[in-house]
mmCIF file of C-alpha atoms and ligand atoms in Angstrom:
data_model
loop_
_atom_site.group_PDB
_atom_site.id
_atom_site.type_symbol
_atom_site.label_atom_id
_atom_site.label_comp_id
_atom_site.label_asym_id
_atom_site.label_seq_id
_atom_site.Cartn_x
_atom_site.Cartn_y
_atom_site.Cartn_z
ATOM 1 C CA UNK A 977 -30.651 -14.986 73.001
ATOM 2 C CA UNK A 978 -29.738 -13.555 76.467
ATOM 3 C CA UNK A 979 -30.314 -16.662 78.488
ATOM 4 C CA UNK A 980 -30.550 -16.170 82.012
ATOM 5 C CA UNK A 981 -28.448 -17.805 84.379
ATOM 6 C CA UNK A 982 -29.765 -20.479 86.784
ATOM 7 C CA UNK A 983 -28.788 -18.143 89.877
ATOM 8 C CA UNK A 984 -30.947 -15.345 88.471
ATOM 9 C CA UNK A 985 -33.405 -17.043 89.734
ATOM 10 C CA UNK A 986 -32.118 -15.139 93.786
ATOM 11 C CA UNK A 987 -33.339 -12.342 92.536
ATOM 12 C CA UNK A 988 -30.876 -10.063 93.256
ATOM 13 C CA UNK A 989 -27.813 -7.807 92.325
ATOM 14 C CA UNK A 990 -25.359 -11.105 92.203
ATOM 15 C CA UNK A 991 -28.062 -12.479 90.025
ATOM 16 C CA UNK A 992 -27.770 -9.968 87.815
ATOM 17 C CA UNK A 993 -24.186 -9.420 87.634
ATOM 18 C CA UNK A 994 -24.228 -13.438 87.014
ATOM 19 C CA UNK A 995 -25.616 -12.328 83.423
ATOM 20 C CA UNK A 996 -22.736 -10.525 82.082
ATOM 21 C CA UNK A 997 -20.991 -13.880 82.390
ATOM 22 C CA UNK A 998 -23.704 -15.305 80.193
ATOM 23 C CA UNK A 999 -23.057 -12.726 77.818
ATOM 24 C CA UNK A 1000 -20.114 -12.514 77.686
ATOM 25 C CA UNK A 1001 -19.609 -16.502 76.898
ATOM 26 C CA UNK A 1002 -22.318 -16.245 74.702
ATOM 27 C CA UNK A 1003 -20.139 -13.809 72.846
ATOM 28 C CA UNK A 1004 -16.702 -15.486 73.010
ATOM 29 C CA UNK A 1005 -18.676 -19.011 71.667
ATOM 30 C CA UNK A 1006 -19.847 -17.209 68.580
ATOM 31 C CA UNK A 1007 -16.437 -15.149 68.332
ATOM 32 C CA UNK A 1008 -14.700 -19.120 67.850
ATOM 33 C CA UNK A 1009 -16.971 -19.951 65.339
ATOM 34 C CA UNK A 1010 -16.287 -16.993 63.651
ATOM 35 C CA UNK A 1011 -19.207 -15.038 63.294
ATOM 36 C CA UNK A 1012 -17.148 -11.831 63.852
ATOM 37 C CA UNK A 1013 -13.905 -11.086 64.928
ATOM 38 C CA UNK A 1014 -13.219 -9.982 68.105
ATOM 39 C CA UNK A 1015 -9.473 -11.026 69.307
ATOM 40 C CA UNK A 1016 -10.175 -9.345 72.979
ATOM 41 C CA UNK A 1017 -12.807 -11.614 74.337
ATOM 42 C CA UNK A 1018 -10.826 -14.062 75.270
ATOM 43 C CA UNK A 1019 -8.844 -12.107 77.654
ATOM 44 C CA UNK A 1020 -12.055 -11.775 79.826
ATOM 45 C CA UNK A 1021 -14.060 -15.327 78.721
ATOM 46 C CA UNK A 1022 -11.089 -18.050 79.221
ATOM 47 C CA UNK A 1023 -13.427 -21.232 77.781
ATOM 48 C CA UNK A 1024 -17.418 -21.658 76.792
ATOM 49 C CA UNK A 1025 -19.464 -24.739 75.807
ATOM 50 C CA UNK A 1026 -20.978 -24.421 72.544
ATOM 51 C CA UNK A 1027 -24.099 -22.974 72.404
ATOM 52 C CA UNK A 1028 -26.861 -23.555 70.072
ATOM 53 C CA UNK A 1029 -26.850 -22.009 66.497
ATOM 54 C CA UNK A 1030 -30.146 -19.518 67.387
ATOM 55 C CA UNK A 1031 -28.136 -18.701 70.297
ATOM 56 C CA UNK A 1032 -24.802 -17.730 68.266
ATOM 57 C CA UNK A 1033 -26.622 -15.601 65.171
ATOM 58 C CA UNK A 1034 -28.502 -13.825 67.705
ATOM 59 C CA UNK A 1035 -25.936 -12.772 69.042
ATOM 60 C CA UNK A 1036 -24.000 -11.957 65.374
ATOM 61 C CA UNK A 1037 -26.901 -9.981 65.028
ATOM 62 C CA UNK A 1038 -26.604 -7.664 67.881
ATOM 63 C CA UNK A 1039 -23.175 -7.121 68.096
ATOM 64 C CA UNK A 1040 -22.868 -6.365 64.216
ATOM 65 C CA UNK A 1041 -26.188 -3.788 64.385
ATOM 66 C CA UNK A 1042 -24.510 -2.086 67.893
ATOM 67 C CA UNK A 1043 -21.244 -1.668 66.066
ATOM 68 C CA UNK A 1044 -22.611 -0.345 62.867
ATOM 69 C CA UNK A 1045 -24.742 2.179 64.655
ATOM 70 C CA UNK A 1046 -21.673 3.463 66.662
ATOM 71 C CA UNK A 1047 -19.759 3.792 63.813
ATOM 72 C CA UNK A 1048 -22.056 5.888 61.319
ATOM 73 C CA UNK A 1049 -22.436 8.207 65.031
ATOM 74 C CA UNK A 1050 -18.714 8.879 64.990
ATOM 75 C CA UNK A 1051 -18.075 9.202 61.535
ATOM 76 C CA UNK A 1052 -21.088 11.607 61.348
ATOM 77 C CA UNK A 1053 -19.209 13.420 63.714
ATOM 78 C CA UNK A 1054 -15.867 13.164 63.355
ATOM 79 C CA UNK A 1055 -15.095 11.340 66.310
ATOM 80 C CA UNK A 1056 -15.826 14.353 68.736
ATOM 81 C CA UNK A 1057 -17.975 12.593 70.219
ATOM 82 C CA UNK A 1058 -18.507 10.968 73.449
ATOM 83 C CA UNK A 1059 -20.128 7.210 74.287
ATOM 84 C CA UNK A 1060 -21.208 6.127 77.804
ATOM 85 C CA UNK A 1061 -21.846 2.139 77.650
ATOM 86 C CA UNK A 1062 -24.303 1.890 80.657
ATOM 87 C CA UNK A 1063 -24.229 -1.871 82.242
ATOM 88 C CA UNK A 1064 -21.055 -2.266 79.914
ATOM 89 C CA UNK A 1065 -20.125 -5.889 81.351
ATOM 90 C CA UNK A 1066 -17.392 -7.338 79.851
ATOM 91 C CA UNK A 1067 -17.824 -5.733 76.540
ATOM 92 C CA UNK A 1068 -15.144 -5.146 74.014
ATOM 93 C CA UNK A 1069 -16.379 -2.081 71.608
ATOM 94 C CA UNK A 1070 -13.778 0.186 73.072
ATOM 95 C CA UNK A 1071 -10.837 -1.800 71.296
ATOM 96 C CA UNK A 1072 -13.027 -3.030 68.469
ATOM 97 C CA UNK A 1073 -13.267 0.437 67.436
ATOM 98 C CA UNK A 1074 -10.010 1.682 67.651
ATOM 99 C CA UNK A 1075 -9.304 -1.529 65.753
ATOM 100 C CA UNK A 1076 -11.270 -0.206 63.112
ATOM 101 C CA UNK A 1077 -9.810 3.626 63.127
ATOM 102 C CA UNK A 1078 -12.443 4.875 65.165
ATOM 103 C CA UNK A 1079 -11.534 7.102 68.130
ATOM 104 C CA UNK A 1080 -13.859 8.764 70.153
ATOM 105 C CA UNK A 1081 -12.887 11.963 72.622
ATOM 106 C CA UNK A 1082 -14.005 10.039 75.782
ATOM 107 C CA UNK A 1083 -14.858 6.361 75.850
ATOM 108 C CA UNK A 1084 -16.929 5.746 79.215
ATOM 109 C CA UNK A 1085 -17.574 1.855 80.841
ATOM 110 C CA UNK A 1086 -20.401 1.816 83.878
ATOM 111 C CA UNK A 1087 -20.835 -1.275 85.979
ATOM 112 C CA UNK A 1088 -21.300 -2.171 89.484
ATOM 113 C CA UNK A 1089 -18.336 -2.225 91.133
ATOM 114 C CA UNK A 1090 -17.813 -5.973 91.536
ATOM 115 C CA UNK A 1091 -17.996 -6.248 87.698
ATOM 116 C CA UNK A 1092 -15.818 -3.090 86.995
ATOM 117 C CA UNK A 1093 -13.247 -4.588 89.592
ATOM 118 C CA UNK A 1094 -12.796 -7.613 87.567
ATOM 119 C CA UNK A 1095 -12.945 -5.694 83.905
ATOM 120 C CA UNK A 1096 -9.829 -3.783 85.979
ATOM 121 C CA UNK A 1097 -8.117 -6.735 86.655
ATOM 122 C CA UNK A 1098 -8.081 -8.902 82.884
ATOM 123 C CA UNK A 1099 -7.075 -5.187 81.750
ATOM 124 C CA UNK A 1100 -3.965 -4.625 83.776
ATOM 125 C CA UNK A 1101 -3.121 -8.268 82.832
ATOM 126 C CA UNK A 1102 -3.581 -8.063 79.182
ATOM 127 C CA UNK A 1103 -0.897 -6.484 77.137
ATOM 128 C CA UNK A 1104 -3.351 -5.640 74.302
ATOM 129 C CA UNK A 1105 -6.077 -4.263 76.131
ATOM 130 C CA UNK A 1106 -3.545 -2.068 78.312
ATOM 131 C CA UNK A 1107 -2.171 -1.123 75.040
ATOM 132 C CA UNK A 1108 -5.378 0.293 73.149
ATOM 133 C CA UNK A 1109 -5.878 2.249 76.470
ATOM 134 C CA UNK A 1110 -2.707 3.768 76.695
ATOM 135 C CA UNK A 1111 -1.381 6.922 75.283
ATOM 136 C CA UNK A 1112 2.320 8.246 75.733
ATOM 137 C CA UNK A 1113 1.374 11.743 77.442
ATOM 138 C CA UNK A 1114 -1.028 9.571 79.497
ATOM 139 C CA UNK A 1115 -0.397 7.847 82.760
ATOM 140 C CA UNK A 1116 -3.120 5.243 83.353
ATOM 141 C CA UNK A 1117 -4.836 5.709 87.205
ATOM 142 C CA UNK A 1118 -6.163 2.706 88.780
ATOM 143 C CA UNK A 1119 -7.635 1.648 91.996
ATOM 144 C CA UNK A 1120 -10.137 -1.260 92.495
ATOM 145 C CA UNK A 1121 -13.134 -0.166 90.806
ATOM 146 C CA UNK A 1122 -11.887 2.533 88.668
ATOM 147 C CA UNK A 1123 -9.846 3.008 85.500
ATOM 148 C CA UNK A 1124 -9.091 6.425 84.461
ATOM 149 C CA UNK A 1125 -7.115 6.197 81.398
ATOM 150 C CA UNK A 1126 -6.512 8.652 78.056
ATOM 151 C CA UNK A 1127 -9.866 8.891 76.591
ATOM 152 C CA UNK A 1128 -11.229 5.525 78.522
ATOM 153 C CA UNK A 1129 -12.940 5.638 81.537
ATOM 154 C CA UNK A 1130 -14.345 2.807 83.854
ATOM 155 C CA UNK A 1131 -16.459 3.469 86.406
ATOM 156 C CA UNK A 1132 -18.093 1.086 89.283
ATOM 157 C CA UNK A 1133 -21.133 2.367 90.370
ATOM 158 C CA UNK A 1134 -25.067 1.355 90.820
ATOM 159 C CA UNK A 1135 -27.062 2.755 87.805
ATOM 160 C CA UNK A 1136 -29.861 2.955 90.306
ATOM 161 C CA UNK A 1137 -28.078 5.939 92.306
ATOM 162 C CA UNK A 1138 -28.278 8.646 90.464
ATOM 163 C CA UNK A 1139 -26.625 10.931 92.450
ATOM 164 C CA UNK A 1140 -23.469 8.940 92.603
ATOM 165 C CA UNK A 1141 -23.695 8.451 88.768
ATOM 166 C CA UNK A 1142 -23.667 12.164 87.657
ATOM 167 C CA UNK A 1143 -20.929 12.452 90.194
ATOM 168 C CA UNK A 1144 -18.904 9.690 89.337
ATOM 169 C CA UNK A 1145 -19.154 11.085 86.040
ATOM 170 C CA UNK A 1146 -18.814 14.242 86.160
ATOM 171 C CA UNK A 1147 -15.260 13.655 88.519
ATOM 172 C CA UNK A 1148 -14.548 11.750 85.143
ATOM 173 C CA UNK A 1149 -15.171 14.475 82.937
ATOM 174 C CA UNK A 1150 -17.858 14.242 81.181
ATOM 175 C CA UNK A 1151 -19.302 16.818 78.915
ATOM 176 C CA UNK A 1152 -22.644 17.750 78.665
ATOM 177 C CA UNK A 1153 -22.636 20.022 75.761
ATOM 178 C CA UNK A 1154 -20.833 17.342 73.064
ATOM 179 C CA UNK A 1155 -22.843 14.788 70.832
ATOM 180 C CA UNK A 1156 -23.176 11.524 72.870
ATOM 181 C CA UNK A 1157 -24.066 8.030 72.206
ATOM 182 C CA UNK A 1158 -25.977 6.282 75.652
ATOM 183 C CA UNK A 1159 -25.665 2.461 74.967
ATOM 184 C CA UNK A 1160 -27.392 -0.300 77.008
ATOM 185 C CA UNK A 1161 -27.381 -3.955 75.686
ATOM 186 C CA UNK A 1162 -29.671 -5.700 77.934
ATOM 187 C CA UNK A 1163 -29.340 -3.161 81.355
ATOM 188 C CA UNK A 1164 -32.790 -1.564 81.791
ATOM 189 C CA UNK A 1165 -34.616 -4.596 81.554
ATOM 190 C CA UNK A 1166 -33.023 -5.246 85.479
ATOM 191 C CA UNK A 1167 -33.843 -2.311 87.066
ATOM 192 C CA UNK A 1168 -36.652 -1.316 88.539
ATOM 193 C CA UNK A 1169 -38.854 0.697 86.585
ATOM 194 C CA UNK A 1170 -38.865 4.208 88.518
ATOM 195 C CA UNK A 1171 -34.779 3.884 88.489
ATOM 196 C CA UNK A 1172 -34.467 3.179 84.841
ATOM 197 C CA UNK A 1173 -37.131 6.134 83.977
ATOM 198 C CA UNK A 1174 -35.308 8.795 86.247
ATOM 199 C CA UNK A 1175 -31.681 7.752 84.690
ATOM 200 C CA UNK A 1176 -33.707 8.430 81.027
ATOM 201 C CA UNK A 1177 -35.637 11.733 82.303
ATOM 202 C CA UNK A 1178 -31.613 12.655 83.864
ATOM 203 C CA UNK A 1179 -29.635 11.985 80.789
ATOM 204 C CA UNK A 1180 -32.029 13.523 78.256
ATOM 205 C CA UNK A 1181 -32.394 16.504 80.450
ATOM 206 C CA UNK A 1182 -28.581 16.904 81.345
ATOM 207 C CA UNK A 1183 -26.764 16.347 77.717
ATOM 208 C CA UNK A 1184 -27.580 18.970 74.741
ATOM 209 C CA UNK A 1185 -27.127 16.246 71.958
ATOM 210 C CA UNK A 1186 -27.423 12.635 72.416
ATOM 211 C CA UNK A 1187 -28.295 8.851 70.353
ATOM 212 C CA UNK A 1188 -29.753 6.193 72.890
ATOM 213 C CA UNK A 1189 -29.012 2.698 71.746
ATOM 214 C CA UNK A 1190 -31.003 0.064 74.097
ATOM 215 C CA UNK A 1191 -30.974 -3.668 73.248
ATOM 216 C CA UNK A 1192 -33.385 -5.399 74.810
ATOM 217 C CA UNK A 1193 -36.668 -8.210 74.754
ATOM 218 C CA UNK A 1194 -39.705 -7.119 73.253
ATOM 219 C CA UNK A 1195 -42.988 -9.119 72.550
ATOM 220 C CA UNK A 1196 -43.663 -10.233 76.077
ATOM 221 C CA UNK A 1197 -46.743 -9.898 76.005
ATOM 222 C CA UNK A 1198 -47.819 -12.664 73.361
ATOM 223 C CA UNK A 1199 -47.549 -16.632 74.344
ATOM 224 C CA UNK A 1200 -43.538 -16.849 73.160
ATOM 225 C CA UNK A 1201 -42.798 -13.813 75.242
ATOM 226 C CA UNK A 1202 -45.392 -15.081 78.233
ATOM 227 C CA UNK A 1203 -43.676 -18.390 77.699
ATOM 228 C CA UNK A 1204 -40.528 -16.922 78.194
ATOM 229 C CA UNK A 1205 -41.562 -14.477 81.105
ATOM 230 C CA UNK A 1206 -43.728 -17.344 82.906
ATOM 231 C CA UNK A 1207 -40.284 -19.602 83.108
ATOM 232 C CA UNK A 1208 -38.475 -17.165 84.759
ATOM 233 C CA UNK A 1209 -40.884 -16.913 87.182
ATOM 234 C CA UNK A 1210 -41.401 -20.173 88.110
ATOM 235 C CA UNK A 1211 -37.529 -20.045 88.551
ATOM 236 C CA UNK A 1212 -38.040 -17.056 90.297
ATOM 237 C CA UNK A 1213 -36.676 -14.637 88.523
ATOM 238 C CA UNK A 1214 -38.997 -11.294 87.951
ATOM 239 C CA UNK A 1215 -37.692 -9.164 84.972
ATOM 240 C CA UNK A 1216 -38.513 -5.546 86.944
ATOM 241 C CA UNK A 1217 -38.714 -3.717 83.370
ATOM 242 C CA UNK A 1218 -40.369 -6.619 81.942
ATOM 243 C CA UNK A 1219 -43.566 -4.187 81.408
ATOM 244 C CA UNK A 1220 -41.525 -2.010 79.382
ATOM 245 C CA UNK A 1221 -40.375 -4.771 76.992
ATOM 246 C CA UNK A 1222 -44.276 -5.425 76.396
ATOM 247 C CA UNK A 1223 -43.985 -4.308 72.646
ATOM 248 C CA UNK A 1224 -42.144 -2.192 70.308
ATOM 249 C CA UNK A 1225 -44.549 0.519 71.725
ATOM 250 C CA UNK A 1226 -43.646 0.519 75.050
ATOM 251 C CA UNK A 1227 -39.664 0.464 73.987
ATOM 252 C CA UNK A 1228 -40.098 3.819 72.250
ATOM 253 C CA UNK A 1229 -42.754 5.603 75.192
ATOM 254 C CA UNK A 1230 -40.976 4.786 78.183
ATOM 255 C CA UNK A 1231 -38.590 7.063 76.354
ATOM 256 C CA UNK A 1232 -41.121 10.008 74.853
ATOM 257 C CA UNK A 1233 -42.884 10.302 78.193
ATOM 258 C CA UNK A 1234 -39.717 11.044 79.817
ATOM 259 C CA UNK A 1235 -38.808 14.126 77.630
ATOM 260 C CA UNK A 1236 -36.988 12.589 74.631
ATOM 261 C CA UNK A 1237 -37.499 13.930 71.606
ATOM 262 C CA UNK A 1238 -38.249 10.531 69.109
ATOM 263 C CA UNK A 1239 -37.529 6.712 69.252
ATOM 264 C CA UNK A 1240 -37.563 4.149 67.135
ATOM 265 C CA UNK A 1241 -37.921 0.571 67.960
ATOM 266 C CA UNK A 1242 -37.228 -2.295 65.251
ATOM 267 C CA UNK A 1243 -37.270 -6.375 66.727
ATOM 268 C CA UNK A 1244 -34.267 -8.164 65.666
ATOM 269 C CA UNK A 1245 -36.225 -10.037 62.783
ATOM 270 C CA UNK A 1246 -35.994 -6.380 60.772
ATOM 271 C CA UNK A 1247 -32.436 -5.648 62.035
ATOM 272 C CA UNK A 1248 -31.418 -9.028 60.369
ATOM 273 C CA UNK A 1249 -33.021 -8.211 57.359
ATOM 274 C CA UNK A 1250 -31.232 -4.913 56.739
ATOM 275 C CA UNK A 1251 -27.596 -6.327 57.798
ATOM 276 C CA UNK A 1252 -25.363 -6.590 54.312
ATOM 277 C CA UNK A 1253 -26.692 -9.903 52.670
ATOM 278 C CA UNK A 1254 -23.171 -10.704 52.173
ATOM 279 C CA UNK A 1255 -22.596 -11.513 55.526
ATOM 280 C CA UNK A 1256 -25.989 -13.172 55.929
ATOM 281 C CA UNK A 1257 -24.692 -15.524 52.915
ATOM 282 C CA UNK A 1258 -21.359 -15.650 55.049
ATOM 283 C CA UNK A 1259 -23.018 -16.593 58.508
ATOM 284 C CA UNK A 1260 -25.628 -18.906 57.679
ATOM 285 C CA UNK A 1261 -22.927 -21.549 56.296
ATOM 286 C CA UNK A 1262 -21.233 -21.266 59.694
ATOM 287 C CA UNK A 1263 -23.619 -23.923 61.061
ATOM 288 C CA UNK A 1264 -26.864 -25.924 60.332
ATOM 289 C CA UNK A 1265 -29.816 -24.565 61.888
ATOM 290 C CA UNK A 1266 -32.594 -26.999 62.391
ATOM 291 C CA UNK A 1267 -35.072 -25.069 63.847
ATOM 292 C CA UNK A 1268 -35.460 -21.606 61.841
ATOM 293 C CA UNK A 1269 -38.841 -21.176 63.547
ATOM 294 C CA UNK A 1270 -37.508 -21.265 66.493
ATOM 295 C CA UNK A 1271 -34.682 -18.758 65.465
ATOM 296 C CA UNK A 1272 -37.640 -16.076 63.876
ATOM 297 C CA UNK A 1273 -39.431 -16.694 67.259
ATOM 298 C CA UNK A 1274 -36.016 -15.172 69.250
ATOM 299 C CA UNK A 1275 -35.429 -12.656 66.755
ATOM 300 C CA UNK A 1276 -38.810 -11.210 66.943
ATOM 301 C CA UNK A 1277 -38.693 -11.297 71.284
ATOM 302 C CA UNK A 1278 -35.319 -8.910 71.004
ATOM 303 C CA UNK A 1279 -35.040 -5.459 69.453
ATOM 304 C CA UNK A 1280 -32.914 -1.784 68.966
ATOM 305 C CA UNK A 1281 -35.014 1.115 70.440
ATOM 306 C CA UNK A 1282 -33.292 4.579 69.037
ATOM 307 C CA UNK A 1283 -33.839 7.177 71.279
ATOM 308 C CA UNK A 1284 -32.464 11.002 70.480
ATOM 309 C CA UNK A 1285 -33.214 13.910 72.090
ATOM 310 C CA UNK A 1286 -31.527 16.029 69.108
ATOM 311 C CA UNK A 1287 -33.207 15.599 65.607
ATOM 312 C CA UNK A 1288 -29.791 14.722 63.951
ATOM 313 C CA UNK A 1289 -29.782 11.472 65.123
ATOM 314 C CA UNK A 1290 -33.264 10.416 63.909
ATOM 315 C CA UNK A 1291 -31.124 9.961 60.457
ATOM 316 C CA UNK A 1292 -28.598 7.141 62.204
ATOM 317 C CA UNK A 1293 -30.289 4.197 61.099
ATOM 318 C CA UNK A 1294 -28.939 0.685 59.807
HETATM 319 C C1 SAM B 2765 -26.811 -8.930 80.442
HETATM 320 S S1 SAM B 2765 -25.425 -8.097 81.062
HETATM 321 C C2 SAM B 2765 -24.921 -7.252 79.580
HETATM 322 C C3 SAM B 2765 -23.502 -6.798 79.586
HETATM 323 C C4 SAM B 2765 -23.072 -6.050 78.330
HETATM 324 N N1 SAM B 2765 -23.917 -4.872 78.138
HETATM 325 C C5 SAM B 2765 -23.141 -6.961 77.124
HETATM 326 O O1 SAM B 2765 -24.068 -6.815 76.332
HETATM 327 O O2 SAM B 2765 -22.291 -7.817 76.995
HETATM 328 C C6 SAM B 2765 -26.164 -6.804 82.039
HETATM 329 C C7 SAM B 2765 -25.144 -5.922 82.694
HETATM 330 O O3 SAM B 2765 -25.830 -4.825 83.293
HETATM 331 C C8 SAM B 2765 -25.253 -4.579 84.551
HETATM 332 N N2 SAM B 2765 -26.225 -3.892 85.410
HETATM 333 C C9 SAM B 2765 -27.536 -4.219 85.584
HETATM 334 N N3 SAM B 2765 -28.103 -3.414 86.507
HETATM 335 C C10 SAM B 2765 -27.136 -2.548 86.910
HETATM 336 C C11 SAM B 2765 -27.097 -1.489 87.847
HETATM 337 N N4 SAM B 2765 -28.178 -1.153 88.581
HETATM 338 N N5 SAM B 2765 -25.946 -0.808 88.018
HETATM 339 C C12 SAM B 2765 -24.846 -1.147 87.309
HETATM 340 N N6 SAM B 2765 -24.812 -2.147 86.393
HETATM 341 C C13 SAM B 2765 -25.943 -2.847 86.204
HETATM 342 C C14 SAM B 2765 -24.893 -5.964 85.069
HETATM 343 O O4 SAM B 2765 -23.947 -5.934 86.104
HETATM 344 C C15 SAM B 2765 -24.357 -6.615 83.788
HETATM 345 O O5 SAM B 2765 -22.986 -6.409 83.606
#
């Protein structure tokens, strides 16, 4: 489902900026076909190849779950609510939400800054995008990195430096005290796996009320996953959380040992099963899938961990 991109295999931060253009291709392929609508990818994706069917309901699957979970947060709360989307990419929820009615009080994007500096760019040259950011009592500040607008914020900055995160955000205005959704789709997995522990310990520890979404592989550890692992390898390409992606165990302790109150972790086979059978009935006739097995084995190497560190959130579920 997240295929990695050939220069992954350098090992480094370009390698892993490389995969939000996987993603994000990934996303505007299935988008086309019309697994879901999303009529703002295509300002930052200009063409794709087609990718395989497994490929395209995977990700159906994740987008639809992510977006279903944000919503029942902010209509639980009214909208006054906040949402950081940690190693945001090119992603599109912002709009998709106020599409569907949904406003948040803030709206934050973090990225490095080579990836924030292009997200700034396809905005300012997108009508629609600059519209859903703008408000009339609002002006919209912009330099390379950075996009400061009403309630949406951009932000380039290395997850891995704490220091620079809390200040970034904070100069942003953040609010500590306010329920908040944390949402990583495929971030943590990256980093190294002191970084991505202190950013957990830091944001459970700094924010009174707050819902963790993470996205991310799972399974690793039996021959699919070591199959999976083992090629990257060989390409040269070391997953530094890979450990933590061992098994739905290890997605919910790496956040319990680092103060949160509960997590949940479901693999993407039990996600699919719970999304409206409607749709299922609607997105299975989209294409012909010749190889379900091999579609069972992706959905069971991905999965939503549910972190909260505020026992009102234990009742978001799908
Ligand atoms: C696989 S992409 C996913 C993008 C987006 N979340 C999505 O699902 O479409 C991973 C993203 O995490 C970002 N990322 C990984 N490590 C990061 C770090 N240390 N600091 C900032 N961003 C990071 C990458 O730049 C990339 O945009």
């Amino acid at each position: 489902m997240e295929a990695i991109p050939r220069d992954a295999c350098l090992g480094n931060d370009d390698a892993v900026i490389a995969t939000n253009d996987d993603a994000s291709t990934c996303k505007r392929c299935a988008v086309d076909l019309g697994y879901w609508s999303d009529p703002y990818i295509h300002y930052f994706v200009k063409s794709t190849d087609r990718k395989a069917p497994e490929i395209n309901r995977g990700y159906y699957a994740r987008t639809i779950a992510i977006q279903s979970l944000v919503e029942k947060f902010i209509d639980i709360t009214s909208g006054k609510c906040q949402i950081v989307n940690i190693g945001a990419g090119f992603d599109t929820l912002y709009w998709r939400l106020k599409d569907s009615g949904r406003v948040v009080k803030e709206f934050y994007e973090l990225d490095f800054p080579s990836v924030t500096s292009r997200k700034c760019l396809y905005i300012q040259r997108s009508k629609p995008l600059l519209q859903g950011i703008s408000h009339e009592d609002h002006d919209i500040k912009l330099n390379r990195n950075n996009l400061h607008a009403y309630n949406y914020k951009l932000i380039g900055v290395d997850l891995r430096n704490l220091k620079e995160v809390e200040e970034k955000l904070k100069e942003s205005d953040i609010e500590f005290q306010i329920p908040t959704i944390f949402l990583a789709e495929c971030v943590l997995v990256y980093m190294n796996i002191t970084k991505s522990s202190q950013l957990l310990r830091w944001i459970t520890q700094s924010f009174k009320s707050v819902l963790f979404i993470n996205y991310e592989m799972v399974n690793l550890h039996d021959r699919f996953g070591e199959v999976m692992l083992n090629n990257l390898r060989c390409r040269g390409c070391d997953l530094q959380g890979a450990e933590t992606c061992r098994d739905l165990n290890t997605q919910e302790t790496r956040f319990t040992k680092e103060g949160w109150a509960g997590a949940e972790a479901s693999d993407m086979l039990s996600i699919w099963g719970r999304l409206p059978p409607e749709e299922i009935s609607r997105v299975t006739q989209i294409e012909m899938l010749d190889e379900q097995e091999l579609l069972l084995q992706l959905f069971s190497h991905y999965c939503i961990t549910l972190a909260w560190n505020d026992s009102r959130w234990a009742e978001v579920q799908l």
